[in-house]
mmCIF file of C-alpha atoms in Angstrom:
data_model
loop_
_atom_site.group_PDB
_atom_site.id
_atom_site.type_symbol
_atom_site.label_atom_id
_atom_site.label_comp_id
_atom_site.label_asym_id
_atom_site.label_seq_id
_atom_site.Cartn_x
_atom_site.Cartn_y
_atom_site.Cartn_z
ATOM 1 C CA UNK A 1 -0.989 -23.374 15.871
ATOM 2 C CA UNK A 2 -1.312 -23.594 11.717
ATOM 3 C CA UNK A 3 -3.603 -20.886 11.443
ATOM 4 C CA UNK A 4 -1.469 -18.532 13.522
ATOM 5 C CA UNK A 5 1.637 -19.123 11.605
ATOM 6 C CA UNK A 6 -0.515 -18.858 8.618
ATOM 7 C CA UNK A 7 -1.584 -15.377 9.672
ATOM 8 C CA UNK A 8 2.035 -14.324 10.899
ATOM 9 C CA UNK A 9 3.469 -15.578 7.760
ATOM 10 C CA UNK A 10 0.986 -13.811 5.438
ATOM 11 C CA UNK A 11 1.296 -10.082 7.366
ATOM 12 C CA UNK A 12 5.296 -11.209 6.646
ATOM 13 C CA UNK A 13 4.353 -11.761 3.172
ATOM 14 C CA UNK A 14 2.706 -8.100 3.052
ATOM 15 C CA UNK A 15 5.801 -6.675 4.612
ATOM 16 C CA UNK A 16 8.420 -8.296 1.909
ATOM 17 C CA UNK A 17 6.177 -7.068 -0.584
ATOM 18 C CA UNK A 18 5.665 -3.336 0.796
ATOM 19 C CA UNK A 19 9.472 -3.504 1.182
ATOM 20 C CA UNK A 20 10.162 -4.252 -2.506
ATOM 21 C CA UNK A 21 7.846 -1.385 -3.538
ATOM 22 C CA UNK A 22 9.519 0.994 -1.341
ATOM 23 C CA UNK A 23 13.045 -0.712 -1.914
ATOM 24 C CA UNK A 24 12.310 -0.114 -5.810
ATOM 25 C CA UNK A 25 11.128 3.218 -5.744
ATOM 26 C CA UNK A 26 14.236 4.268 -3.721
ATOM 27 C CA UNK A 27 16.743 2.515 -5.594
ATOM 28 C CA UNK A 28 14.818 3.484 -9.604
ATOM 29 C CA UNK A 29 13.808 7.000 -7.998
ATOM 30 C CA UNK A 30 13.990 8.320 -11.308
ATOM 31 C CA UNK A 31 11.863 5.982 -13.311
ATOM 32 C CA UNK A 32 9.401 5.821 -10.461
ATOM 33 C CA UNK A 33 9.023 9.448 -10.025
ATOM 34 C CA UNK A 34 8.776 9.849 -14.077
ATOM 35 C CA UNK A 35 5.087 7.978 -13.336
ATOM 36 C CA UNK A 36 4.135 10.477 -10.263
ATOM 37 C CA UNK A 37 5.304 13.523 -12.482
ATOM 38 C CA UNK A 38 3.171 12.538 -15.145
ATOM 39 C CA UNK A 39 0.034 11.133 -12.995
ATOM 40 C CA UNK A 40 0.192 14.950 -11.480
ATOM 41 C CA UNK A 41 0.619 16.872 -14.731
ATOM 42 C CA UNK A 42 -2.175 14.765 -16.064
ATOM 43 C CA UNK A 43 -0.520 15.341 -19.450
ATOM 44 C CA UNK A 44 -1.468 11.915 -20.647
ATOM 45 C CA UNK A 45 -4.954 11.659 -19.857
ATOM 46 C CA UNK A 46 -7.640 11.710 -22.843
ATOM 47 C CA UNK A 47 -7.137 15.268 -24.578
ATOM 48 C CA UNK A 48 -10.616 16.309 -24.236
ATOM 49 C CA UNK A 49 -10.727 15.544 -20.707
ATOM 50 C CA UNK A 50 -12.301 18.688 -18.642
ATOM 51 C CA UNK A 51 -10.480 17.730 -15.268
ATOM 52 C CA UNK A 52 -7.095 18.933 -16.260
ATOM 53 C CA UNK A 53 -7.678 21.983 -14.018
ATOM 54 C CA UNK A 54 -6.552 19.733 -11.332
ATOM 55 C CA UNK A 55 -3.079 19.243 -12.992
ATOM 56 C CA UNK A 56 0.066 19.955 -10.417
ATOM 57 C CA UNK A 57 3.249 21.565 -12.656
ATOM 58 C CA UNK A 58 5.175 22.178 -9.372
ATOM 59 C CA UNK A 59 8.426 19.981 -9.637
ATOM 60 C CA UNK A 60 8.733 20.355 -5.841
ATOM 61 C CA UNK A 61 5.529 19.032 -5.142
ATOM 62 C CA UNK A 62 5.872 16.209 -7.687
ATOM 63 C CA UNK A 63 8.732 15.277 -5.437
ATOM 64 C CA UNK A 64 7.069 15.608 -2.236
ATOM 65 C CA UNK A 65 4.011 13.532 -3.303
ATOM 66 C CA UNK A 66 6.503 11.163 -4.027
ATOM 67 C CA UNK A 67 8.423 11.187 -0.855
ATOM 68 C CA UNK A 68 5.303 10.661 0.623
ATOM 69 C CA UNK A 69 4.611 7.658 -1.137
ATOM 70 C CA UNK A 70 8.021 6.503 -0.228
ATOM 71 C CA UNK A 71 7.548 6.889 3.311
ATOM 72 C CA UNK A 72 3.716 5.545 3.370
ATOM 73 C CA UNK A 73 5.414 2.363 1.831
ATOM 74 C CA UNK A 74 7.960 1.789 4.204
ATOM 75 C CA UNK A 75 6.400 2.409 7.370
ATOM 76 C CA UNK A 76 3.807 -0.208 6.057
ATOM 77 C CA UNK A 77 6.982 -2.417 5.422
ATOM 78 C CA UNK A 78 8.183 -1.664 9.162
ATOM 79 C CA UNK A 79 4.588 -2.235 10.953
ATOM 80 C CA UNK A 80 3.782 -5.259 8.900
ATOM 81 C CA UNK A 81 7.766 -6.541 9.585
ATOM 82 C CA UNK A 82 7.328 -5.742 13.205
ATOM 83 C CA UNK A 83 3.726 -6.938 13.930
ATOM 84 C CA UNK A 84 4.369 -10.402 11.436
ATOM 85 C CA UNK A 85 7.614 -11.248 13.688
ATOM 86 C CA UNK A 86 5.757 -10.458 17.036
ATOM 87 C CA UNK A 87 2.835 -12.689 15.759
ATOM 88 C CA UNK A 88 5.446 -15.393 15.036
ATOM 89 C CA UNK A 89 7.089 -14.876 18.387
ATOM 90 C CA UNK A 90 3.858 -15.126 20.241
ATOM 91 C CA UNK A 91 2.393 -18.417 18.357
ATOM 92 C CA UNK A 92 2.345 -20.340 21.589
ATOM 93 C CA UNK A 93 0.857 -17.578 23.639
ATOM 94 C CA UNK A 94 -2.851 -17.978 25.347
ATOM 95 C CA UNK A 95 -5.391 -16.728 22.661
ATOM 96 C CA UNK A 96 -5.938 -13.323 24.483
ATOM 97 C CA UNK A 97 -2.374 -12.771 24.315
ATOM 98 C CA UNK A 98 -2.006 -13.818 20.960
ATOM 99 C CA UNK A 99 -4.648 -11.585 20.124
ATOM 100 C CA UNK A 100 -3.314 -8.526 21.718
ATOM 101 C CA UNK A 101 -0.253 -9.026 19.329
ATOM 102 C CA UNK A 102 -2.083 -8.493 16.216
ATOM 103 C CA UNK A 103 -2.193 -4.149 16.815
ATOM 104 C CA UNK A 104 1.225 -3.400 14.842
ATOM 105 C CA UNK A 105 0.247 -6.204 11.755
ATOM 106 C CA UNK A 106 -3.055 -4.395 11.811
ATOM 107 C CA UNK A 107 -1.914 -0.922 11.637
ATOM 108 C CA UNK A 108 0.629 -2.257 8.970
ATOM 109 C CA UNK A 109 -1.829 -3.607 6.394
ATOM 110 C CA UNK A 110 -4.290 -1.203 7.306
ATOM 111 C CA UNK A 111 -1.740 1.809 6.350
ATOM 112 C CA UNK A 112 -0.680 -0.328 3.432
ATOM 113 C CA UNK A 113 -4.674 -0.406 2.285
ATOM 114 C CA UNK A 114 -4.937 3.178 2.716
ATOM 115 C CA UNK A 115 -1.876 3.783 0.912
ATOM 116 C CA UNK A 116 -2.905 1.979 -2.143
ATOM 117 C CA UNK A 117 -6.485 2.610 -1.778
ATOM 118 C CA UNK A 118 -6.842 6.117 -1.135
ATOM 119 C CA UNK A 119 -3.352 7.367 -2.754
ATOM 120 C CA UNK A 120 -3.402 5.567 -5.818
ATOM 121 C CA UNK A 121 -6.825 4.415 -6.728
ATOM 122 C CA UNK A 122 -8.759 7.350 -4.954
ATOM 123 C CA UNK A 123 -6.463 10.211 -5.382
ATOM 124 C CA UNK A 124 -4.053 9.143 -8.248
ATOM 125 C CA UNK A 125 -7.067 6.991 -10.579
ATOM 126 C CA UNK A 126 -10.124 9.404 -10.049
ATOM 127 C CA UNK A 127 -8.905 13.037 -8.713
ATOM 128 C CA UNK A 128 -5.816 12.853 -11.234
ATOM 129 C CA UNK A 129 -7.821 10.579 -14.000
ATOM 130 C CA UNK A 130 -4.969 8.175 -13.955
ATOM 131 C CA UNK A 131 -7.224 5.430 -15.188
ATOM 132 C CA UNK A 132 -7.338 7.412 -18.620
ATOM 133 C CA UNK A 133 -3.803 6.719 -19.045
ATOM 134 C CA UNK A 134 -2.503 4.294 -21.119
ATOM 135 C CA UNK A 135 0.996 4.755 -20.192
ATOM 136 C CA UNK A 136 0.727 5.780 -16.707
ATOM 137 C CA UNK A 137 -2.134 3.820 -15.259
ATOM 138 C CA UNK A 138 -1.692 2.277 -11.765
ATOM 139 C CA UNK A 139 -5.081 1.741 -10.993
ATOM 140 C CA UNK A 140 -5.342 -2.107 -11.921
ATOM 141 C CA UNK A 141 -1.964 -2.601 -9.815
ATOM 142 C CA UNK A 142 -3.207 -0.483 -7.016
ATOM 143 C CA UNK A 143 -6.149 -2.362 -7.095
ATOM 144 C CA UNK A 144 -4.515 -5.878 -6.594
ATOM 145 C CA UNK A 145 -2.078 -4.685 -4.010
ATOM 146 C CA UNK A 146 -5.168 -2.962 -1.784
ATOM 147 C CA UNK A 147 -7.062 -6.027 -2.296
ATOM 148 C CA UNK A 148 -4.553 -8.477 -1.148
ATOM 149 C CA UNK A 149 -3.765 -6.430 1.764
ATOM 150 C CA UNK A 150 -7.149 -6.377 2.697
ATOM 151 C CA UNK A 151 -7.834 -10.076 2.265
ATOM 152 C CA UNK A 152 -4.913 -10.827 4.907
ATOM 153 C CA UNK A 153 -6.207 -7.843 7.111
ATOM 154 C CA UNK A 154 -9.968 -9.489 7.203
ATOM 155 C CA UNK A 155 -7.917 -13.132 7.862
ATOM 156 C CA UNK A 156 -5.845 -11.309 10.482
ATOM 157 C CA UNK A 157 -8.383 -9.931 12.421
ATOM 158 C CA UNK A 158 -10.579 -13.321 12.947
ATOM 159 C CA UNK A 159 -10.528 -14.167 16.875
ATOM 160 C CA UNK A 160 -7.607 -16.791 17.613
ATOM 161 C CA UNK A 161 -9.190 -19.426 19.949
ATOM 162 C CA UNK A 162 -6.915 -21.245 22.700
ATOM 163 C CA UNK A 163 -4.555 -23.799 21.073
ATOM 164 C CA UNK A 164 -5.097 -27.804 21.114
ATOM 165 C CA UNK A 165 -3.650 -29.703 23.572
#
């Protein structure tokens, strides 16, 4: 029973994290938008970098990209909340039923992983050269986030057996 509760609570912890990130991005839109804008514009990467042809200087695309990020973070939070609460509610069910309740949590954790690994690490970090910026480098944070999500996902998908009587 403790392992099932542990899994449910860890999913809820990831839901809280994604909720706080999305909430911060929504309520402090301007500050966090500046981050996205500078990454897209590539204006703080190494001055001699030859990849600046990839930069995007169109303001509406900056806003669109940022809104997509907020939507992905919000959807991650929602799926993890629904999945974590579903797991909590089914913690005493037979193993097959409990294992079947993992789908929303798996979807939320996977979306979170993809948001921070693909969105921030791959696209922001590698395509836009975010790693070269001293001021607007979110690669270390993104790595920390997606590794945490991945570890919870790996733990969650371990099959749960019947509860001891």
